[in-house]
C-alpha cells in the first residue's frame, strides 16, 4: 500500500485536491442557496427535463407534451434518462457523474504521462494545471456533458494517434484496437456535435496514411447515430440538427456564398483573440511541433500526431463555435492542449539530478524560448483559474434566485397550464408545465420563425394565442424581447436579482397573456412573494398592492 502511494502520489494528491476543492465549493454554494444543490447555468436543467420526460413518459422533449430537439448532447441526456429510469428524477445525478468523469480524466491523463516516463513532480504540476485551467471545478457545477466530452476526446485522440503511428495497417479482423476506435468514434459526436471536427481530423489523417478502410469506418460509425437522430427529428417536424446547435453555432459559415470572408478565417482569428489561453496553447503546440520535426523529421509518431489533431480541431472549433458562457465550450480544447503539450515540452526543459539542475549553455536560446512560452501561457490562465473559482458560488446563487424560483412558482400555481418563457431549463425540470419557448430551443415554431428572420410582436401574439398561453416569463431588453412584447400583454410584476454574472438578464418580468388570467397571476405572485429569498427585489403591479 505504501509503495503504491509513493509511486502514484501525483495521481492520488491531484484527485484529493480536486475533491476537496469541489467539496468546499459545494458547501459554500448550498449555504448560499438555502440548502439546495443548484447548478451554475440554466442549461443543465434542459437535459434534466428531457431525461425526466423520456424516462417517465417516453417523450424526448423539454415537456412531456411533445417531442423537442433541444439537446446538443444526446449521449449525456440518454445517460441521465437511464439513471432517472432506475432511481427517479433527481438533482444530484449530473453532479455525481461530473465528479466521476473528471476523476476518470485525471486517471487517464496520468496513465498517458506515465507511459512517457515523465517525472512525478512534472506530472503533478500538469495534472493540477489541467484541473484548474480547464477548469474542472466549474464544469462539475455546470452539471452538463463537458467532463464526459473531455474524457472521450482525450481517449479518442490518444488511441487514434497510436493507431496512426503504426508503420503498416493491421488486420481489422484480428486487431481489437480499430473496434475500440469505432465505438469511441460513435460516442464523440453523440456527446457533443463539435466532435465531428475531431472525426474529420482523424479520418483525414487516416486517409493521408492511405488507410482508407479505417477512415471510412470511423466516419460511418460517427455519422450513423446522429444521422438516425436527425431523421427522427425531421420526422417530428424539427431540424436535422438540434435547435441549440442551429441557434448558437456559426452554422452560416458553412455556406461559402454568403460567408466567403468568414471562411478565410476571420471568425477563427476573432475568437482566438477573445481566448488568449487557447491562442497561447496553439502557439506552444506549433513551436513544439516545429522543434520536434526539425530534429527528427518524423510525422507519423504519436506525440506529433496528437499535437496535429489538437491544432486542427482548435482552428475548426474557433471558426464555427462561439466561445462564451462560463468556460464550458472550450474546456475540451484546454484539457487536450495541456495534455499534448506536456509530453514534448519536457524534452526541452533543463535536466538535472536530485540536488541541482544542470543547464547546457549551448541550449540557452531553447530554454529562453520555453520560458517565454510558459510565462505567456501563465498570464491569461491565472485570471481564468481565479474567476472560475470565485464566480462559482455567485453563479449558482444567480440561478437559484431567478430560474429556480421561477420553477418553484410555476410548480405551485401553473402545473399543466400553457406558459411562455425564454429560459426553459429549471422551470420545466421543477414544474410540469406546457411550455412555449419564445427563445426557440424548445419550440420548433419559434426556431423556424427566427431562422426565417420573421419573429416579432405579431408572430409572438399569434403563436401564444394559438397555444392558449396564459402567462409569460421573459427578459425585457434589446437583446431579448424589448421590441417584441405584444402591446396586448399586461405587465404584472418583476423580480430583480443582484450581482448577476450568468443569467441572461437580472430582471425577469411576468406578463398576462390571456386577459382572464390577470387577477389570478397577481394573486399568485402576491402569495409567492413571501417565499422568495429576501435578496430578490420585487416590483410591479402585484407588489404595489402588497405594500399599500
XYZ file of C-alpha atoms in Angstrom:
548
model
C 0.000 0.000 0.000
C 2.794 2.415 0.943
C 4.658 1.544 -2.258
C 1.564 2.269 -4.374
C 1.013 5.622 -2.648
C 4.657 6.547 -3.032
C 4.719 5.568 -6.705
C 1.427 7.177 -7.693
C 1.393 10.194 -5.386
C 0.815 12.725 -8.231
C -2.446 10.988 -9.160
C -3.631 10.496 -5.581
C -2.778 14.027 -4.453
C -4.323 15.593 -7.578
C -7.594 13.732 -7.069
C -7.661 14.673 -3.365
C -7.123 18.349 -4.223
C -9.889 18.162 -6.845
C -12.352 16.538 -4.455
C -11.527 18.954 -1.615
C -11.974 21.952 -3.906
C -15.320 20.660 -5.141
C -16.441 19.836 -1.588
C -15.609 23.336 -0.335
C -17.415 24.941 -3.290
C -20.400 22.664 -2.735
C -20.659 23.663 0.916
C -20.395 27.367 0.038
C -22.986 27.025 -2.717
C -25.507 25.102 -0.612
C -25.159 27.619 2.239
C -25.860 30.480 -0.162
C -28.851 28.710 -1.721
C -30.870 27.770 1.363
C -29.744 24.149 1.395
C -30.313 23.433 -2.314
C -27.871 21.940 -4.806
C -28.106 24.384 -7.709
C -26.133 24.418 -10.957
C -24.303 27.429 -12.330
C -26.383 27.660 -15.519
C -29.969 27.046 -16.561
C -28.889 24.790 -19.463
C -28.221 21.617 -17.432
C -31.847 21.649 -16.360
C -32.839 21.345 -20.037
C -31.045 17.986 -20.198
C -32.563 17.038 -16.864
C -36.074 17.975 -18.047
C -35.721 15.907 -21.236
C -34.290 12.993 -19.269
C -37.170 13.211 -16.802
C -39.803 13.223 -19.536
C -38.110 10.472 -21.552
C -37.671 8.185 -18.541
C -41.136 8.801 -17.074
C -43.346 9.477 -20.103
C -41.396 8.129 -23.079
C -41.303 11.611 -24.640
C -37.977 13.065 -25.803
C -38.835 16.652 -25.054
C -38.419 19.564 -22.684
C -42.063 18.981 -21.770
C -43.987 15.714 -21.655
C -46.491 17.069 -24.156
C -44.396 16.861 -27.351
C -41.056 15.910 -28.897
C -38.433 18.660 -28.931
C -34.919 18.571 -30.368
C -33.362 20.713 -27.651
C -30.348 18.671 -26.527
C -26.965 19.086 -28.197
C -25.605 16.141 -26.195
C -27.634 13.055 -26.982
C -25.328 10.751 -25.035
C -25.495 12.838 -21.852
C -29.270 13.084 -21.958
C -29.596 9.347 -22.608
C -27.276 8.613 -19.693
C -29.351 10.823 -17.389
C -32.539 9.184 -18.698
C -31.216 5.738 -17.794
C -30.337 6.916 -14.283
C -33.707 8.620 -13.838
C -35.476 5.490 -15.062
C -33.749 3.433 -12.352
C -33.574 5.909 -9.464
C -36.160 8.536 -10.377
C -35.606 12.151 -11.412
C -33.252 13.964 -9.068
C -30.903 16.953 -8.972
C -27.784 15.097 -7.793
C -27.059 12.770 -10.731
C -25.395 15.341 -13.043
C -23.126 16.482 -10.211
C -22.074 12.942 -9.282
C -21.499 11.988 -12.927
C -19.294 15.025 -13.438
C -17.173 14.177 -10.405
C -16.775 10.602 -11.697
C -15.814 11.651 -15.227
C -13.401 14.319 -14.008
C -11.663 11.745 -11.834
C -11.523 9.383 -14.827
C -9.918 12.143 -16.903
C -7.193 12.734 -14.321
C -6.531 8.987 -14.161
C -6.386 8.691 -17.965
C -4.001 11.629 -18.412
C -1.830 10.324 -15.584
C -1.681 6.901 -17.261
C -0.611 8.506 -20.547
C 2.061 10.597 -18.818
C 3.412 7.503 -17.052
C 3.838 5.767 -20.416
C 6.219 8.551 -21.440
C 8.160 8.222 -18.167
C 7.659 11.817 -17.126
C 8.914 12.610 -13.597
C 6.311 12.658 -10.774
C 6.698 16.334 -9.881
C 6.293 17.347 -13.527
C 3.200 15.149 -13.852
C 1.728 16.637 -10.674
C 2.152 20.212 -11.930
C 0.401 19.433 -15.207
C -2.393 17.475 -13.559
C -3.110 20.476 -11.335
C -2.940 22.685 -14.408
C -5.483 20.538 -16.227
C -7.782 20.512 -13.179
C -7.821 24.259 -12.585
C -7.143 25.751 -16.029
C -9.758 23.673 -17.850
C -11.397 24.381 -15.215
C -12.999 21.189 -13.906
C -14.474 22.565 -10.641
C -16.558 24.955 -12.744
C -17.545 22.208 -15.205
C -18.720 19.977 -12.368
C -21.051 22.719 -11.123
C -22.271 23.463 -14.629
C -23.800 19.977 -14.484
C -23.568 19.234 -18.196
C -21.759 16.873 -20.551
C -18.436 18.706 -20.789
C -16.443 16.401 -18.489
C -17.675 13.398 -20.474
C -16.732 15.260 -23.660
C -13.183 15.842 -22.404
C -12.855 12.218 -21.318
C -13.945 10.745 -24.655
C -11.919 13.302 -26.640
C -8.651 12.522 -24.848
C -9.169 8.764 -25.259
C -10.024 9.097 -28.937
C -7.064 11.375 -29.697
C -4.585 9.129 -27.883
C -5.723 5.840 -29.411
C -6.135 7.373 -32.869
C -2.575 8.704 -32.729
C -1.380 5.316 -31.511
C -3.043 3.549 -34.441
C -1.867 6.149 -36.952
C 1.730 5.786 -35.727
C 1.885 2.122 -36.782
C 4.051 1.563 -39.826
C 1.621 -0.783 -41.553
C -2.127 -1.214 -41.113
C -3.139 -4.159 -39.011
C -5.897 -6.559 -39.954
C -9.321 -5.318 -38.996
C -10.396 -8.865 -38.223
C -7.589 -9.657 -35.814
C -6.810 -6.362 -34.121
C -9.179 -5.136 -31.425
C -7.922 -1.547 -31.456
C -9.892 -0.385 -34.515
C -13.098 -1.803 -32.999
C -12.442 0.222 -29.857
C -11.853 3.286 -32.035
C -15.138 2.703 -33.865
C -17.008 2.701 -30.559
C -15.266 5.904 -29.486
C -15.963 7.428 -32.907
C -19.691 6.831 -32.415
C -19.575 8.433 -28.961
C -17.543 11.524 -29.933
C -20.318 13.434 -31.805
C -23.025 11.933 -29.615
C -21.569 13.655 -26.577
C -21.266 16.993 -28.455
C -21.782 17.799 -32.120
C -18.468 19.648 -32.442
C -16.942 16.207 -32.001
C -17.408 15.967 -35.768
C -14.366 18.248 -36.055
C -12.319 15.596 -34.296
C -13.739 12.857 -36.523
C -12.906 14.902 -39.614
C -9.330 15.488 -38.434
C -8.658 11.836 -37.592
C -10.334 10.444 -40.717
C -8.302 12.865 -42.847
C -5.077 11.659 -41.237
C -6.027 8.020 -41.816
C -6.742 8.897 -45.451
C -3.336 10.583 -45.767
C -1.867 7.416 -44.274
C -3.727 5.549 -47.067
C -5.688 3.518 -44.565
C -8.927 4.018 -46.385
C -10.913 1.369 -44.527
C -10.117 2.955 -41.145
C -11.091 6.410 -42.398
C -14.315 5.079 -43.932
C -15.483 3.028 -40.955
C -14.606 5.712 -38.404
C -16.619 8.214 -40.429
C -19.571 5.840 -40.816
C -19.666 4.928 -37.124
C -19.513 8.618 -36.180
C -22.185 9.844 -38.586
C -24.659 6.965 -38.333
C -26.025 7.667 -34.800
C -26.526 11.391 -35.410
C -27.981 10.640 -38.846
C -30.549 8.360 -37.205
C -31.402 11.017 -34.628
C -31.567 13.703 -37.310
C -34.015 11.550 -39.278
C -36.209 11.071 -36.198
C -36.094 14.817 -35.554
C -37.123 15.642 -39.130
C -39.986 13.144 -38.948
C -41.270 15.132 -35.966
C -41.093 18.347 -37.995
C -37.851 19.623 -36.467
C -34.459 20.420 -37.991
C -31.854 17.761 -38.653
C -29.568 19.452 -36.117
C -30.810 20.244 -32.578
C -32.126 23.772 -32.110
C -29.321 24.598 -29.686
C -26.781 23.909 -32.443
C -28.854 25.804 -35.018
C -29.260 28.905 -32.864
C -25.905 29.090 -31.070
C -23.308 27.917 -33.599
C -21.843 29.786 -36.555
C -23.643 27.387 -38.888
C -23.930 30.076 -41.533
C -20.189 29.942 -42.053
C -20.717 26.563 -43.670
C -22.301 28.352 -46.639
C -19.419 29.721 -48.740
C -21.505 32.019 -50.983
C -22.835 34.030 -48.048
C -19.789 33.795 -45.766
C -16.728 33.799 -48.018
C -14.900 36.276 -45.809
C -15.544 34.214 -42.699
C -14.204 31.120 -44.424
C -10.879 32.916 -44.797
C -10.504 32.545 -41.051
C -11.706 35.888 -39.746
C -14.087 34.275 -37.257
C -11.333 31.946 -36.064
C -8.942 34.865 -35.662
C -11.530 36.894 -33.752
C -12.372 34.007 -31.395
C -8.703 33.285 -30.743
C -8.150 36.891 -29.699
C -11.047 36.507 -27.256
C -9.440 33.328 -25.879
C -5.775 34.087 -25.120
C -5.404 30.811 -23.193
C -6.292 28.900 -26.383
C -4.124 31.164 -28.524
C -1.033 30.502 -26.431
C -1.734 26.777 -26.319
C -1.838 26.850 -30.115
C 1.431 28.817 -30.242
C 3.066 26.389 -27.811
C 1.833 23.396 -29.825
C 3.114 24.857 -33.107
C 6.517 25.716 -31.645
C 6.958 22.296 -30.026
C 5.864 20.519 -33.207
C 8.319 22.582 -35.255
C 11.158 21.848 -32.852
C 10.433 18.131 -32.896
C 10.018 17.944 -36.656
C 13.206 19.926 -37.222
C 15.080 17.484 -35.016
C 13.649 14.110 -36.075
C 11.875 14.725 -39.415
C 9.182 12.230 -38.421
C 5.496 12.893 -38.945
C 3.753 9.632 -38.082
C 4.598 9.357 -34.389
C 2.123 9.513 -31.509
C 3.351 12.740 -29.900
C 3.394 14.960 -33.008
C 0.172 13.361 -34.256
C -1.648 14.305 -31.057
C -0.391 17.871 -31.480
C -1.558 17.947 -35.108
C -5.035 16.699 -34.155
C -5.248 19.311 -31.395
C -4.262 22.116 -33.776
C -6.760 21.060 -36.456
C -9.767 20.756 -34.162
C -8.886 24.006 -32.376
C -8.917 26.000 -35.611
C -12.167 24.323 -36.702
C -13.778 24.976 -33.323
C -12.742 28.629 -33.297
C -14.102 29.051 -36.811
C -17.551 27.607 -36.203
C -18.280 27.631 -32.438
C -18.599 30.822 -30.353
C -16.531 30.890 -27.166
C -18.633 32.126 -24.253
C -20.754 31.119 -21.272
C -18.731 30.149 -18.277
C -15.690 28.245 -19.581
C -17.594 25.294 -20.998
C -17.350 25.408 -24.804
C -13.551 25.476 -24.981
C -12.904 23.196 -21.985
C -12.091 20.124 -24.071
C -9.526 22.118 -26.074
C -7.824 23.398 -22.919
C -7.574 19.952 -21.301
C -6.434 18.256 -24.519
C -3.994 21.063 -25.327
C -2.324 20.914 -21.924
C -2.061 17.128 -22.143
C -0.494 17.017 -25.617
C 1.845 19.960 -24.948
C 3.138 18.497 -21.664
C 4.761 15.464 -23.322
C 7.085 17.187 -25.854
C 7.677 20.189 -23.586
C 9.543 18.049 -21.081
C 12.116 17.110 -23.724
C 13.149 20.769 -23.985
C 13.400 21.544 -20.285
C 16.771 21.539 -18.494
C 17.514 18.181 -16.852
C 19.386 17.506 -13.657
C 19.937 15.181 -10.725
C 18.199 15.153 -7.384
C 20.118 18.142 -5.997
C 20.545 20.583 -8.862
C 19.526 21.317 -12.391
C 22.305 21.204 -14.951
C 21.864 23.750 -17.735
C 23.673 23.239 -21.011
C 24.714 26.739 -22.117
C 24.510 25.759 -25.774
C 20.776 25.328 -25.314
C 20.135 28.670 -23.595
C 18.110 30.074 -26.542
C 15.886 26.992 -26.437
C 15.438 27.306 -22.670
C 14.621 31.002 -23.031
C 12.022 30.252 -25.688
C 10.359 27.655 -23.472
C 10.358 30.039 -20.505
C 8.706 32.763 -22.588
C 6.058 30.278 -23.760
C 5.321 29.241 -20.184
C 5.057 32.844 -18.994
C 2.810 33.821 -21.901
C 0.553 30.864 -21.159
C 0.504 31.701 -17.453
C -0.735 35.286 -17.858
C -4.258 34.525 -19.166
C -4.737 31.297 -17.223
C -4.221 32.888 -13.806
C -7.276 35.030 -14.397
C -9.210 32.010 -15.689
C -8.371 29.968 -12.577
C -9.171 32.842 -10.222
C -12.564 33.744 -11.675
C -13.697 30.176 -12.289
C -13.354 29.560 -8.548
C -14.561 32.927 -7.243
C -17.579 33.155 -9.547
C -18.964 29.671 -8.938
C -20.941 30.228 -5.717
C -22.316 33.501 -7.058
C -23.306 31.837 -10.351
C -25.283 29.126 -8.565
C -26.992 31.804 -6.468
C -27.970 33.690 -9.630
C -29.704 30.578 -10.946
C -31.302 29.848 -7.565
C -32.679 33.367 -7.208
C -34.022 33.557 -10.735
C -34.706 30.383 -12.769
C -35.036 28.106 -9.750
C -37.588 30.413 -8.102
C -39.464 30.688 -11.384
C -39.645 26.890 -11.450
C -40.934 26.728 -7.877
C -43.530 29.402 -8.635
C -44.824 27.583 -11.726
C -44.791 24.255 -9.899
C -47.008 25.692 -7.181
C -49.521 27.522 -9.369
C -49.313 26.501 -13.051
C -48.783 22.757 -13.390
C -50.258 21.527 -16.671
C -51.055 25.079 -17.792
C -49.646 26.653 -21.026
C -46.870 29.115 -20.170
C -44.390 31.049 -22.345
C -40.794 31.687 -21.292
C -37.292 32.265 -22.655
C -35.280 30.278 -20.081
C -36.797 26.817 -20.110
C -34.465 24.564 -18.107
C -35.239 24.827 -14.403
C -38.902 25.696 -14.917
C -39.525 22.530 -16.938
C -37.484 20.267 -14.667
C -39.125 21.527 -11.486
C -42.650 22.090 -12.833
C -44.892 20.111 -15.162
C -45.968 22.946 -17.468
C -46.983 23.070 -21.128
C -44.154 25.384 -22.138
C -43.766 27.560 -25.218
C -40.115 28.549 -25.575
C -40.000 32.031 -27.086
C -36.219 31.797 -27.473
C -36.567 28.766 -29.723
C -34.614 25.944 -28.101
C -37.729 24.021 -27.144
C -40.307 25.162 -29.705
C -39.959 24.466 -33.412
C -42.368 27.221 -34.493
C -40.204 29.874 -32.822
C -36.959 28.422 -34.178
C -38.304 28.343 -37.741
C -39.583 31.929 -37.487
C -36.243 33.159 -36.123
C -34.359 31.276 -38.817
C -36.513 32.955 -41.474
C -35.982 36.361 -39.878
C -39.691 36.821 -39.190
C -40.136 36.803 -35.439
C -41.664 39.883 -33.861
C -44.683 41.154 -31.982
C -47.261 39.845 -34.427
C -45.746 36.358 -34.596
C -45.457 36.143 -30.789
C -49.035 37.345 -30.301
C -50.476 34.918 -32.860
C -48.389 31.986 -31.596
C -49.209 32.483 -27.919
C -52.883 32.910 -28.767
C -52.953 29.698 -30.819
C -51.210 27.845 -27.960
C -53.673 29.235 -25.395
C -50.803 30.673 -23.337
C -51.886 32.150 -20.009
C -48.771 33.974 -18.783
C -45.214 34.712 -19.965
C -41.943 34.995 -18.029
C -39.429 36.960 -20.104
C -36.434 39.268 -20.185
C -37.265 42.734 -21.497
C -34.121 44.111 -23.102
C -32.821 44.958 -26.565
C -31.035 41.641 -26.961
C -34.093 39.689 -25.830
C -37.691 40.950 -26.177
C -37.674 44.722 -25.734
C -39.226 45.403 -29.155
C -41.148 42.124 -29.415
C -43.577 42.166 -26.476
C -47.156 42.285 -27.856
C -48.962 45.507 -26.973
C -51.950 43.449 -25.792
C -49.988 41.947 -22.893
C -50.092 43.407 -19.381
C -47.076 43.523 -17.073
C -47.956 42.123 -13.635
C -44.606 42.326 -11.876
C -40.879 41.716 -11.932
C -38.131 40.062 -9.945
C -34.650 41.576 -9.894
C -31.505 39.770 -8.725
C -28.212 41.441 -7.784
C -24.605 40.713 -8.759
C -25.688 38.826 -11.856
C -22.925 37.034 -13.801
C -24.638 34.132 -15.589
C -28.336 34.876 -16.110
C -29.350 36.423 -19.415
C -30.608 39.493 -17.573
C -31.000 40.397 -13.911
C -34.709 41.197 -14.288
C -37.439 38.717 -15.217
C -40.893 40.093 -15.959
C -44.277 38.422 -15.552
C -46.803 39.185 -18.274
C -50.512 38.473 -18.510
C -51.050 36.928 -21.952
C -54.665 35.812 -21.506
C -56.613 38.784 -20.032
C -58.780 36.436 -17.987
C -55.647 35.334 -16.101
C -54.665 38.781 -14.770
C -56.299 38.630 -11.340
C -55.138 35.057 -10.839
C -51.494 35.862 -11.739
C -51.443 38.872 -9.427
C -52.892 36.813 -6.580
C -50.339 34.042 -7.170
C -47.410 36.468 -7.253
C -48.625 38.121 -4.060
C -48.843 34.750 -2.317
C -45.407 33.625 -3.547
C -43.743 36.942 -2.717
C -43.181 35.871 0.886
C -41.466 32.639 -0.189
C -38.804 34.402 -2.268
C -35.310 34.949 -0.841
C -35.121 38.434 0.636
C -32.203 39.263 -1.692
C -34.624 39.414 -4.653
C -36.059 42.843 -5.333
C -39.733 42.740 -6.285
C -41.744 45.410 -8.064
C -44.740 45.919 -10.331
C -48.499 45.834 -10.051
C -48.760 42.871 -7.691
C -46.077 44.163 -5.341
C -47.555 47.636 -5.131
C -50.750 46.043 -3.804
C -48.748 44.219 -1.109
C -47.013 47.385 0.052
C -50.153 49.514 0.225
